GROMACS .gro file of C-alpha atoms in nm:
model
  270
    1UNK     CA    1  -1.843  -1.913  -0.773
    2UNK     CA    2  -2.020  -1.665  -0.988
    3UNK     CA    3  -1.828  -1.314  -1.026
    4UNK     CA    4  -1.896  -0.998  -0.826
    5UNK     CA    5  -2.057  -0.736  -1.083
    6UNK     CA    6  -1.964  -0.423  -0.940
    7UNK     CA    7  -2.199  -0.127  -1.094
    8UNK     CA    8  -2.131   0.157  -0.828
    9UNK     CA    9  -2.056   0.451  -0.972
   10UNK     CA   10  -1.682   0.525  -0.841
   11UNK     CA   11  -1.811   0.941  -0.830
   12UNK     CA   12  -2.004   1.007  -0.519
   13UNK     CA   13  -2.046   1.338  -0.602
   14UNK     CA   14  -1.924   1.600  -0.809
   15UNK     CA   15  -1.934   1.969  -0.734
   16UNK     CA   16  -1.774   2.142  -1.044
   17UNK     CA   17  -1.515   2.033  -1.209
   18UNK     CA   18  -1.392   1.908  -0.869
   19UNK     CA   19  -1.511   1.500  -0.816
   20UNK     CA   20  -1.554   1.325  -0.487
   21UNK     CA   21  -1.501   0.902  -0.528
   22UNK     CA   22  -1.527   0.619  -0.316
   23UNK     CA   23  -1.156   0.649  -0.375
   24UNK     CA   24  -1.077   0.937  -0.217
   25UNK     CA   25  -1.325   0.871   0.089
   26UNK     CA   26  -1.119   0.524   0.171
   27UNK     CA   27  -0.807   0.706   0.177
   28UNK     CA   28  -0.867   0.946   0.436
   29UNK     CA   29  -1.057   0.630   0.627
   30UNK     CA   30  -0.708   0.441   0.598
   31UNK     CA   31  -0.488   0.751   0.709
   32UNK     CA   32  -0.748   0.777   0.980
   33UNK     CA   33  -0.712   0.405   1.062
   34UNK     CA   34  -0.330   0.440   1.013
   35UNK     CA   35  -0.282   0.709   1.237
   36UNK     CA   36  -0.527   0.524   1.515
   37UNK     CA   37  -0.290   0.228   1.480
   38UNK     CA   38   0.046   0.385   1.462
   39UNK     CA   39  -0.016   0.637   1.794
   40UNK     CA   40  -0.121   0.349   1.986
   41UNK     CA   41   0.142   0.154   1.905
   42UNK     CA   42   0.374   0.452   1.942
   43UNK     CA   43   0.264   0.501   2.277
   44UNK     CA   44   0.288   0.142   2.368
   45UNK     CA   45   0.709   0.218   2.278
   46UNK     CA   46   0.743   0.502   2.480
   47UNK     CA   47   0.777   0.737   2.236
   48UNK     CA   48   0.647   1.073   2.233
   49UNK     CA   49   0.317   1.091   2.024
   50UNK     CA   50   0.311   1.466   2.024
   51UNK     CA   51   0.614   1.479   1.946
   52UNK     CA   52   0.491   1.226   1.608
   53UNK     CA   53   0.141   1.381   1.501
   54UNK     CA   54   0.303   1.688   1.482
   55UNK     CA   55   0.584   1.501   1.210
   56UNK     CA   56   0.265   1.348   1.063
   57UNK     CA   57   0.160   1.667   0.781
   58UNK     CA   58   0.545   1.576   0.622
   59UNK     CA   59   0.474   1.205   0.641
   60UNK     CA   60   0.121   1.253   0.475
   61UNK     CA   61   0.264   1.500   0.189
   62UNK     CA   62   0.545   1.280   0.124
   63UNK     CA   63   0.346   0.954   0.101
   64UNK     CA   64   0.070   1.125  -0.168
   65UNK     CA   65   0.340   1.207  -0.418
   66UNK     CA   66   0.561   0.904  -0.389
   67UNK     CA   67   0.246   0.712  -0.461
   68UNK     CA   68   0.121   0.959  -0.725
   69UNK     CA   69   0.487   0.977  -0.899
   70UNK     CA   70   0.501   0.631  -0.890
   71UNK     CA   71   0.151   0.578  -1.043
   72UNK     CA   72   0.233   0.796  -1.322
   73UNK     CA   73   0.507   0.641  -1.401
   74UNK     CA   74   0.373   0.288  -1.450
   75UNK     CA   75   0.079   0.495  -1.642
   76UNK     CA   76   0.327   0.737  -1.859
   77UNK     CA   77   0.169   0.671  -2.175
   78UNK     CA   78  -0.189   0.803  -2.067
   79UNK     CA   79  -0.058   1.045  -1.854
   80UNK     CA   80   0.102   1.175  -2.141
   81UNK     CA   81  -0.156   1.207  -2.371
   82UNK     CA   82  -0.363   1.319  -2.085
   83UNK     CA   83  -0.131   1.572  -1.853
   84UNK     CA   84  -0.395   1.759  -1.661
   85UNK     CA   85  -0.504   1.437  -1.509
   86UNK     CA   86  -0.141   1.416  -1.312
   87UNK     CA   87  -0.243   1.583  -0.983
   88UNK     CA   88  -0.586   1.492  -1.029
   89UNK     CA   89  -0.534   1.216  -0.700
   90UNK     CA   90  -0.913   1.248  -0.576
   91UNK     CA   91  -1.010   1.051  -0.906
   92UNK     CA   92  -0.799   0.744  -0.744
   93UNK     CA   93  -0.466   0.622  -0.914
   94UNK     CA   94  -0.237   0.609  -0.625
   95UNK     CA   95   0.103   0.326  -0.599
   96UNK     CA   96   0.122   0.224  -0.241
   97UNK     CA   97   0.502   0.097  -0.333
   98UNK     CA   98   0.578   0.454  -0.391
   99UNK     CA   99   0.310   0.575  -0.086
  100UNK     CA  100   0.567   0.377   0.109
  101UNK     CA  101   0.888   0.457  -0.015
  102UNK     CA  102   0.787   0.835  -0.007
  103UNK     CA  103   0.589   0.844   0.336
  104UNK     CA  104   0.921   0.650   0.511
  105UNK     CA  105   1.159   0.879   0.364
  106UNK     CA  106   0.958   1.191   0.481
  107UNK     CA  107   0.934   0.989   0.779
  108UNK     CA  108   1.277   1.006   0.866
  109UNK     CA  109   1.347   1.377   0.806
  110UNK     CA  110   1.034   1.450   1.024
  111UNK     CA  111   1.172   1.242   1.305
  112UNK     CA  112   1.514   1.369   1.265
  113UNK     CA  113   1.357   1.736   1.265
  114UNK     CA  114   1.152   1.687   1.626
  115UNK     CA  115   1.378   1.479   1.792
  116UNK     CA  116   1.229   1.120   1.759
  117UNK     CA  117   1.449   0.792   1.728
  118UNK     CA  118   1.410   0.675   1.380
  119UNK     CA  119   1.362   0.325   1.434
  120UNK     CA  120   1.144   0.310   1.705
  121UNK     CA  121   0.910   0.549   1.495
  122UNK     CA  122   0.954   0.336   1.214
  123UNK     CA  123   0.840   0.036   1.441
  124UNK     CA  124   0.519   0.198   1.586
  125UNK     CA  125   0.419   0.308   1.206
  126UNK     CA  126   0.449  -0.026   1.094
  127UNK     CA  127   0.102  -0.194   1.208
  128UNK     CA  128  -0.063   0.157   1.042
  129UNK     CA  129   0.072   0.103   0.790
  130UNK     CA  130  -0.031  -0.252   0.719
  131UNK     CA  131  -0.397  -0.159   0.798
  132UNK     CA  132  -0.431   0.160   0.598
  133UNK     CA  133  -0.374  -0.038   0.321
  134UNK     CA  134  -0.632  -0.308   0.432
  135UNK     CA  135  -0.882  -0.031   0.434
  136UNK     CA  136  -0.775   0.185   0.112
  137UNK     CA  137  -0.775  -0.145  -0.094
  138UNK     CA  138  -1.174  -0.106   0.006
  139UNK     CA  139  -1.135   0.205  -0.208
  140UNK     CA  140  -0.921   0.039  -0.505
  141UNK     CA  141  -1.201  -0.210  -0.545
  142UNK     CA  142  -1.510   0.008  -0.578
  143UNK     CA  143  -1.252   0.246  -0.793
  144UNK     CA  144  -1.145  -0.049  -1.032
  145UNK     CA  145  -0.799   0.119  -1.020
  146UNK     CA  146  -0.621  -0.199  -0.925
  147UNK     CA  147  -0.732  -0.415  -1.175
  148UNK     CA  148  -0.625  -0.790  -1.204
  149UNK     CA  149  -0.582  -1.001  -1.533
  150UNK     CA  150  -0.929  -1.168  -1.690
  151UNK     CA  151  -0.967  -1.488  -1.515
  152UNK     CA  152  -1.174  -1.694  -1.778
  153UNK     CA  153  -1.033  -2.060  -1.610
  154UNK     CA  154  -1.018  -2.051  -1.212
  155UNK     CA  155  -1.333  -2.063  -1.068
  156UNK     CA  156  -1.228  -2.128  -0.728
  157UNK     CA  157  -1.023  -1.807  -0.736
  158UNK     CA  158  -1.315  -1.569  -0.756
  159UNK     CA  159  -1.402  -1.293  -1.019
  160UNK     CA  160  -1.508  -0.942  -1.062
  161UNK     CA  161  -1.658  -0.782  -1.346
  162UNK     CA  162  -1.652  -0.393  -1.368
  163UNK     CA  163  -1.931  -0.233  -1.527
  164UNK     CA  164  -1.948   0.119  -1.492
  165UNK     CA  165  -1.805   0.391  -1.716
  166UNK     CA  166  -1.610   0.563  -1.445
  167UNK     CA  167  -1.452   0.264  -1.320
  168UNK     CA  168  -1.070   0.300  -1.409
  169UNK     CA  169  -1.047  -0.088  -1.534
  170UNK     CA  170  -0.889  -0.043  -1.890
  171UNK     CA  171  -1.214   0.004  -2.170
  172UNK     CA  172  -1.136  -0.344  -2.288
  173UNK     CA  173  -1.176  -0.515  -1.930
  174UNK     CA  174  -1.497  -0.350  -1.901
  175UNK     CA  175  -1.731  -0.671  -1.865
  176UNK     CA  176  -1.463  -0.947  -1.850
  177UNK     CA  177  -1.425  -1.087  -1.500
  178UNK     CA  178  -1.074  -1.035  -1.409
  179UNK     CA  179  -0.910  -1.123  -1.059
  180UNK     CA  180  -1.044  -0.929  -0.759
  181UNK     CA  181  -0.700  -0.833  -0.659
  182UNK     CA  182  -0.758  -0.573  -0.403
  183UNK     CA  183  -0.932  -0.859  -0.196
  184UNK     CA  184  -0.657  -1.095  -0.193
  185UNK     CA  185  -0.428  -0.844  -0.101
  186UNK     CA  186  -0.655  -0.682   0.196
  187UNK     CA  187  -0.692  -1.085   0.288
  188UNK     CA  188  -0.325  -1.122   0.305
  189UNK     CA  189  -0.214  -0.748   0.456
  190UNK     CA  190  -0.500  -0.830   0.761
  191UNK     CA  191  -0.368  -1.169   0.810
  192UNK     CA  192   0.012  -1.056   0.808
  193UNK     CA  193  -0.134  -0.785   1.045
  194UNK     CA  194  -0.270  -0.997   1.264
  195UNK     CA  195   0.034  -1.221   1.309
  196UNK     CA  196   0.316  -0.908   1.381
  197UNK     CA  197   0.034  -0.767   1.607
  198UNK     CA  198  -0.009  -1.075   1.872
  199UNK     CA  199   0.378  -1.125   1.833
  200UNK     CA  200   0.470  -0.780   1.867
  201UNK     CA  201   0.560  -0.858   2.212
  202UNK     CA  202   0.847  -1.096   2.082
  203UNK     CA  203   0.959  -0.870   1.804
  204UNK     CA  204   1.206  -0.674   1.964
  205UNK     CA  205   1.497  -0.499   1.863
  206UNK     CA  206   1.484  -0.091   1.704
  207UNK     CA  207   1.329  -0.143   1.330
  208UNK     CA  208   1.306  -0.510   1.403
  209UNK     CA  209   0.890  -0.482   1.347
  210UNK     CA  210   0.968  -0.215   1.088
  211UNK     CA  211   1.153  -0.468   0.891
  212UNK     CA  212   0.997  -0.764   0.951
  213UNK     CA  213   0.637  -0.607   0.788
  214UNK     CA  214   0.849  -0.462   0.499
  215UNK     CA  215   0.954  -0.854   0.429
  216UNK     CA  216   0.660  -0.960   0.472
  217UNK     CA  217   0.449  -0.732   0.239
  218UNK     CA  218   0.717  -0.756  -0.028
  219UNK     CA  219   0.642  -1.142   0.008
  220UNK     CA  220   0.251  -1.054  -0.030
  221UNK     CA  221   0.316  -0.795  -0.315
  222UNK     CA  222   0.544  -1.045  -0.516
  223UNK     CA  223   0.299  -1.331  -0.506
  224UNK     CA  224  -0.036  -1.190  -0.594
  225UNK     CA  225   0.101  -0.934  -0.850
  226UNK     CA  226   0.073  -1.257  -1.095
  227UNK     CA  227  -0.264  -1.183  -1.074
  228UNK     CA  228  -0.251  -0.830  -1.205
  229UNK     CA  229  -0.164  -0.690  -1.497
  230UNK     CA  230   0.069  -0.405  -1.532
  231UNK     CA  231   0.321  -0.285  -1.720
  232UNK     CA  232   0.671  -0.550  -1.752
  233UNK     CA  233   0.981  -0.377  -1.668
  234UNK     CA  234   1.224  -0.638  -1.678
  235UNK     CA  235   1.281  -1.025  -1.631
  236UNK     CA  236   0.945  -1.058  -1.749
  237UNK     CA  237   0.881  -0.887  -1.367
  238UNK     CA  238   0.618  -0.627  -1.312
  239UNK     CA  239   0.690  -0.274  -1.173
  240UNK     CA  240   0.550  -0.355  -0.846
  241UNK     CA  241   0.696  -0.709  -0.840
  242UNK     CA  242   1.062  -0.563  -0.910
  243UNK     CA  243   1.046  -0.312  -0.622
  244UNK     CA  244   0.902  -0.539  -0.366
  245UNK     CA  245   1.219  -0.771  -0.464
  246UNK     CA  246   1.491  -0.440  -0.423
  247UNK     CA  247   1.249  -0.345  -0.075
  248UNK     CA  248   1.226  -0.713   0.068
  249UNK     CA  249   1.610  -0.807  -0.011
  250UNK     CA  250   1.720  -0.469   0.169
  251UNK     CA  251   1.491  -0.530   0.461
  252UNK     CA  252   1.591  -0.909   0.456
  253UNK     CA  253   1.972  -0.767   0.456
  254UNK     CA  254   1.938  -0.528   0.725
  255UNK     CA  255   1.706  -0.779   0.952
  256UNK     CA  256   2.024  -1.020   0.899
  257UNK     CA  257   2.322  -0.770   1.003
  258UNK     CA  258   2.075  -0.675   1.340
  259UNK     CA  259   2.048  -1.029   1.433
  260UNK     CA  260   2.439  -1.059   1.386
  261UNK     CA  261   2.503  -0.750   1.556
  262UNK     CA  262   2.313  -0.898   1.860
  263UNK     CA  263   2.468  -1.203   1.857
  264UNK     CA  264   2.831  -1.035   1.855
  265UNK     CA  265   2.686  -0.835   2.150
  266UNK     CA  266   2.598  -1.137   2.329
  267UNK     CA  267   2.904  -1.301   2.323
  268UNK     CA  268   3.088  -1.057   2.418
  269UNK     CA  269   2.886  -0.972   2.713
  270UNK     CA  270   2.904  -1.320   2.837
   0.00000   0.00000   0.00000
Protein backbone atom coordinates (compact mmCIF):
# COMPACT_ATOMS: atom_id res chain seq x y z
CA UNK A 1 0.00 0.00 0.00
CA UNK A 2 1.97 2.99 -1.02
CA UNK A 3 1.80 6.04 1.61
CA UNK A 4 -0.51 9.06 1.41
CA UNK A 5 1.85 12.20 0.61
CA UNK A 6 0.00 14.90 2.03
CA UNK A 7 1.34 18.43 0.48
CA UNK A 8 -1.67 20.78 1.49
CA UNK A 9 -0.64 23.62 2.95
CA UNK A 10 -2.28 23.41 6.63
CA UNK A 11 -2.78 27.72 6.21
CA UNK A 12 -5.81 28.46 4.18
CA UNK A 13 -5.34 31.85 4.53
CA UNK A 14 -3.68 34.34 6.44
CA UNK A 15 -4.84 37.87 7.03
CA UNK A 16 -2.09 39.52 9.23
CA UNK A 17 -0.49 38.07 11.67
CA UNK A 18 -3.80 36.26 12.31
CA UNK A 19 -3.77 32.49 10.27
CA UNK A 20 -6.80 30.56 9.20
CA UNK A 21 -5.93 26.37 8.88
CA UNK A 22 -7.69 23.47 7.86
CA UNK A 23 -7.38 23.03 11.58
CA UNK A 24 -9.34 25.50 12.80
CA UNK A 25 -12.13 25.09 9.98
CA UNK A 26 -12.68 21.19 11.20
CA UNK A 27 -13.15 22.28 14.61
CA UNK A 28 -15.96 24.49 14.28
CA UNK A 29 -17.36 21.64 11.61
CA UNK A 30 -17.08 19.08 14.65
CA UNK A 31 -18.70 21.52 17.34
CA UNK A 32 -21.24 22.05 14.60
CA UNK A 33 -21.64 18.27 14.12
CA UNK A 34 -21.45 17.85 17.96
CA UNK A 35 -24.01 20.13 18.77
CA UNK A 36 -26.39 18.59 15.76
CA UNK A 37 -25.86 15.24 17.50
CA UNK A 38 -26.09 16.06 21.10
CA UNK A 39 -29.63 18.31 20.73
CA UNK A 40 -31.12 15.55 18.93
CA UNK A 41 -30.27 13.17 21.17
CA UNK A 42 -31.15 15.53 24.01
CA UNK A 43 -34.44 15.91 22.73
CA UNK A 44 -34.94 12.28 22.15
CA UNK A 45 -34.43 12.21 26.49
CA UNK A 46 -36.78 14.69 27.23
CA UNK A 47 -34.66 17.16 28.26
CA UNK A 48 -34.93 20.70 27.68
CA UNK A 49 -32.66 21.79 24.69
CA UNK A 50 -33.10 25.44 25.40
CA UNK A 51 -32.54 25.00 28.45
CA UNK A 52 -28.81 23.14 27.04
CA UNK A 53 -27.70 25.50 24.03
CA UNK A 54 -27.97 28.16 26.26
CA UNK A 55 -25.25 26.01 28.87
CA UNK A 56 -23.40 25.35 25.57
CA UNK A 57 -20.91 28.96 25.46
CA UNK A 58 -19.48 27.41 29.17
CA UNK A 59 -19.20 23.94 27.70
CA UNK A 60 -17.37 25.32 24.51
CA UNK A 61 -14.92 27.71 26.66
CA UNK A 62 -14.21 25.03 29.01
CA UNK A 63 -13.47 22.31 26.42
CA UNK A 64 -10.81 24.83 24.33
CA UNK A 65 -8.62 25.30 27.35
CA UNK A 66 -8.70 21.85 28.86
CA UNK A 67 -7.54 20.74 25.46
CA UNK A 68 -5.13 23.67 24.99
CA UNK A 69 -3.68 23.23 28.75
CA UNK A 70 -3.37 19.83 28.16
CA UNK A 71 -1.56 20.22 24.79
CA UNK A 72 0.89 22.43 26.28
CA UNK A 73 1.68 20.43 28.71
CA UNK A 74 2.66 17.34 26.72
CA UNK A 75 4.52 20.16 24.45
CA UNK A 76 6.22 22.20 27.56
CA UNK A 77 9.53 22.22 26.17
CA UNK A 78 8.55 24.15 22.85
CA UNK A 79 6.07 26.01 24.43
CA UNK A 80 8.66 27.21 26.52
CA UNK A 81 11.07 28.31 24.28
CA UNK A 82 8.25 29.55 22.23
CA UNK A 83 5.50 31.28 24.80
CA UNK A 84 3.56 33.47 22.44
CA UNK A 85 2.49 30.43 20.58
CA UNK A 86 0.32 29.25 23.90
CA UNK A 87 -3.06 30.76 22.95
CA UNK A 88 -2.27 30.66 19.46
CA UNK A 89 -5.25 27.54 19.11
CA UNK A 90 -6.26 28.54 15.37
CA UNK A 91 -2.70 27.15 14.31
CA UNK A 92 -4.08 23.56 15.59
CA UNK A 93 -2.48 21.83 18.74
CA UNK A 94 -5.48 20.93 20.69
CA UNK A 95 -5.64 17.43 23.40
CA UNK A 96 -9.08 16.04 23.05
CA UNK A 97 -8.27 14.09 26.58
CA UNK A 98 -8.17 17.45 28.10
CA UNK A 99 -11.15 18.90 25.47
CA UNK A 100 -13.02 16.23 27.39
CA UNK A 101 -12.10 16.44 30.79
CA UNK A 102 -12.55 20.32 30.58
CA UNK A 103 -15.83 20.49 28.36
CA UNK A 104 -17.56 17.72 31.04
CA UNK A 105 -16.54 19.59 33.95
CA UNK A 106 -17.92 22.93 32.53
CA UNK A 107 -20.62 20.72 31.61
CA UNK A 108 -21.73 20.07 34.91
CA UNK A 109 -21.62 23.58 36.42
CA UNK A 110 -23.65 24.75 33.32
CA UNK A 111 -26.29 22.14 33.98
CA UNK A 112 -26.27 22.69 37.60
CA UNK A 113 -26.59 26.59 36.84
CA UNK A 114 -29.97 26.19 34.40
CA UNK A 115 -31.53 23.52 36.03
CA UNK A 116 -30.68 20.38 33.88
CA UNK A 117 -30.14 16.76 35.38
CA UNK A 118 -26.52 16.05 35.07
CA UNK A 119 -26.62 12.70 33.83
CA UNK A 120 -29.14 12.75 31.44
CA UNK A 121 -27.19 15.78 29.83
CA UNK A 122 -24.18 13.89 30.08
CA UNK A 123 -26.00 11.00 28.15
CA UNK A 124 -27.42 13.11 25.22
CA UNK A 125 -23.71 14.77 24.82
CA UNK A 126 -22.23 11.58 24.52
CA UNK A 127 -22.94 10.57 20.70
CA UNK A 128 -21.59 14.50 19.95
CA UNK A 129 -19.12 13.94 21.39
CA UNK A 130 -17.93 10.78 19.72
CA UNK A 131 -18.58 12.39 16.28
CA UNK A 132 -16.95 15.76 16.78
CA UNK A 133 -14.00 13.99 17.18
CA UNK A 134 -14.62 11.80 14.01
CA UNK A 135 -14.79 15.03 12.14
CA UNK A 136 -11.93 17.22 13.91
CA UNK A 137 -9.50 14.22 13.42
CA UNK A 138 -10.27 15.35 9.53
CA UNK A 139 -8.54 18.50 10.73
CA UNK A 140 -5.55 16.73 12.75
CA UNK A 141 -4.67 14.95 9.54
CA UNK A 142 -4.39 17.76 7.01
CA UNK A 143 -2.71 19.74 10.20
CA UNK A 144 -0.07 16.88 10.86
CA UNK A 145 -0.62 17.76 14.56
CA UNK A 146 -1.31 14.19 15.56
CA UNK A 147 1.49 12.59 14.26
CA UNK A 148 2.14 8.74 14.56
CA UNK A 149 5.62 6.92 14.84
CA UNK A 150 7.61 6.20 11.26
CA UNK A 151 6.28 2.99 10.08
CA UNK A 152 9.26 1.70 7.87
CA UNK A 153 7.92 -2.33 8.35
CA UNK A 154 3.96 -2.66 8.15
CA UNK A 155 2.76 -2.26 4.93
CA UNK A 156 -0.61 -3.45 5.51
CA UNK A 157 -1.03 -0.76 8.18
CA UNK A 158 -0.92 2.19 5.84
CA UNK A 159 1.42 5.33 5.79
CA UNK A 160 1.51 9.00 5.52
CA UNK A 161 4.24 11.16 4.64
CA UNK A 162 4.00 14.95 5.51
CA UNK A 163 5.58 17.27 3.27
CA UNK A 164 4.83 20.68 3.79
CA UNK A 165 6.63 23.25 5.94
CA UNK A 166 3.62 24.24 7.95
CA UNK A 167 2.63 20.86 8.77
CA UNK A 168 3.21 20.48 12.64
CA UNK A 169 4.88 16.79 12.19
CA UNK A 170 8.25 17.24 14.14
CA UNK A 171 11.19 18.68 11.32
CA UNK A 172 12.71 15.25 11.47
CA UNK A 173 9.39 13.31 10.41
CA UNK A 174 9.12 15.58 7.59
CA UNK A 175 9.30 12.92 4.62
CA UNK A 176 9.30 9.65 6.65
CA UNK A 177 5.97 7.85 6.42
CA UNK A 178 4.76 7.52 9.87
CA UNK A 179 1.29 5.97 10.97
CA UNK A 180 -1.82 7.83 9.79
CA UNK A 181 -3.15 7.94 13.25
CA UNK A 182 -5.95 10.33 12.99
CA UNK A 183 -7.55 7.72 10.52
CA UNK A 184 -7.49 4.83 12.71
CA UNK A 185 -8.86 6.69 15.38
CA UNK A 186 -11.83 8.46 13.23
CA UNK A 187 -12.25 4.53 11.96
CA UNK A 188 -12.62 3.36 15.45
CA UNK A 189 -14.63 6.61 17.16
CA UNK A 190 -17.36 6.12 13.93
CA UNK A 191 -17.54 2.50 14.48
CA UNK A 192 -17.91 2.78 18.41
CA UNK A 193 -20.47 5.49 17.33
CA UNK A 194 -22.31 3.50 15.37
CA UNK A 195 -22.69 0.63 17.84
CA UNK A 196 -23.96 3.00 21.16
CA UNK A 197 -26.18 4.75 18.50
CA UNK A 198 -28.41 1.58 17.21
CA UNK A 199 -28.22 0.32 20.91
CA UNK A 200 -29.03 3.43 22.49
CA UNK A 201 -32.42 2.14 22.89
CA UNK A 202 -31.04 -0.66 25.32
CA UNK A 203 -28.63 1.57 27.13
CA UNK A 204 -30.61 2.79 29.79
CA UNK A 205 -30.01 3.98 33.07
CA UNK A 206 -28.89 8.12 33.94
CA UNK A 207 -25.02 8.33 32.65
CA UNK A 208 -25.30 4.73 31.61
CA UNK A 209 -24.51 5.95 27.66
CA UNK A 210 -22.30 8.64 29.20
CA UNK A 211 -20.17 5.98 30.67
CA UNK A 212 -20.32 3.38 28.49
CA UNK A 213 -18.65 5.84 25.44
CA UNK A 214 -16.10 7.08 28.07
CA UNK A 215 -15.02 3.12 28.35
CA UNK A 216 -15.12 2.68 25.23
CA UNK A 217 -12.93 5.57 23.85
CA UNK A 218 -10.45 5.03 26.65
CA UNK A 219 -10.30 1.40 25.10
CA UNK A 220 -9.77 3.13 21.50
CA UNK A 221 -7.29 5.79 22.92
CA UNK A 222 -5.16 3.08 24.82
CA UNK A 223 -4.76 0.81 21.83
CA UNK A 224 -3.83 2.99 18.94
CA UNK A 225 -1.68 5.43 21.03
CA UNK A 226 1.14 2.60 20.31
CA UNK A 227 1.08 4.02 17.16
CA UNK A 228 1.95 7.56 18.12
CA UNK A 229 4.62 9.02 19.53
CA UNK A 230 4.48 11.33 22.41
CA UNK A 231 6.03 12.14 25.28
CA UNK A 232 6.43 8.86 28.18
CA UNK A 233 5.19 9.79 31.48
CA UNK A 234 5.43 6.75 33.32
CA UNK A 235 5.38 2.81 33.04
CA UNK A 236 6.80 3.32 29.80
CA UNK A 237 2.86 4.75 29.19
CA UNK A 238 2.20 7.78 27.11
CA UNK A 239 0.36 10.92 28.41
CA UNK A 240 -2.70 10.10 26.58
CA UNK A 241 -2.44 6.34 27.28
CA UNK A 242 -2.16 7.05 31.20
CA UNK A 243 -5.29 9.24 31.30
CA UNK A 244 -7.47 7.08 29.20
CA UNK A 245 -6.45 4.25 31.90
CA UNK A 246 -7.41 6.85 35.20
CA UNK A 247 -10.81 7.94 32.73
CA UNK A 248 -11.79 4.26 31.62
CA UNK A 249 -11.16 2.61 35.23
CA UNK A 250 -13.40 5.48 36.83
CA UNK A 251 -16.07 5.09 34.22
CA UNK A 252 -15.64 1.20 34.42
CA UNK A 253 -16.07 1.77 38.42
CA UNK A 254 -18.99 3.89 38.35
CA UNK A 255 -20.79 1.71 35.36
CA UNK A 256 -20.20 -1.25 38.01
CA UNK A 257 -21.72 0.44 41.34
CA UNK A 258 -25.00 1.56 38.82
CA UNK A 259 -25.49 -1.92 37.76
CA UNK A 260 -25.26 -3.00 41.54
CA UNK A 261 -27.34 -0.30 42.64
CA UNK A 262 -30.06 -1.64 40.22
CA UNK A 263 -29.77 -4.93 41.11
CA UNK A 264 -30.19 -4.07 44.99
CA UNK A 265 -33.25 -2.11 43.72
CA UNK A 266 -34.62 -5.05 42.09
CA UNK A 267 -34.58 -7.29 44.74
CA UNK A 268 -35.92 -5.40 46.95
CA UNK A 269 -38.81 -4.44 44.88
CA UNK A 270 -39.64 -7.98 44.24
Amino acid sequence: MPPIQMTIDPILAEVGSFQIGWHGIFTALALLAGLWLGFRRAAQLGLDVDAMAAGMGWVIFGAVIGARLFHVMDHLSYYAEHPAEIVAVWQGGIAVYGGFIGGVLAGVVAARFYGVPIWPALDAAAPGMLIGQAVGRIGCFVNGDAWGAPNPTCPFCGSVVYWHQHDLIPPDLIGVPTYPYPLYEMGAVLVLLAVLWLGRDRIRGNGTMFLVTTIGYAIIRFGLTAFRQETVIAFGLQEAQMIALITGLLALAGLAFRIARARSSALATS
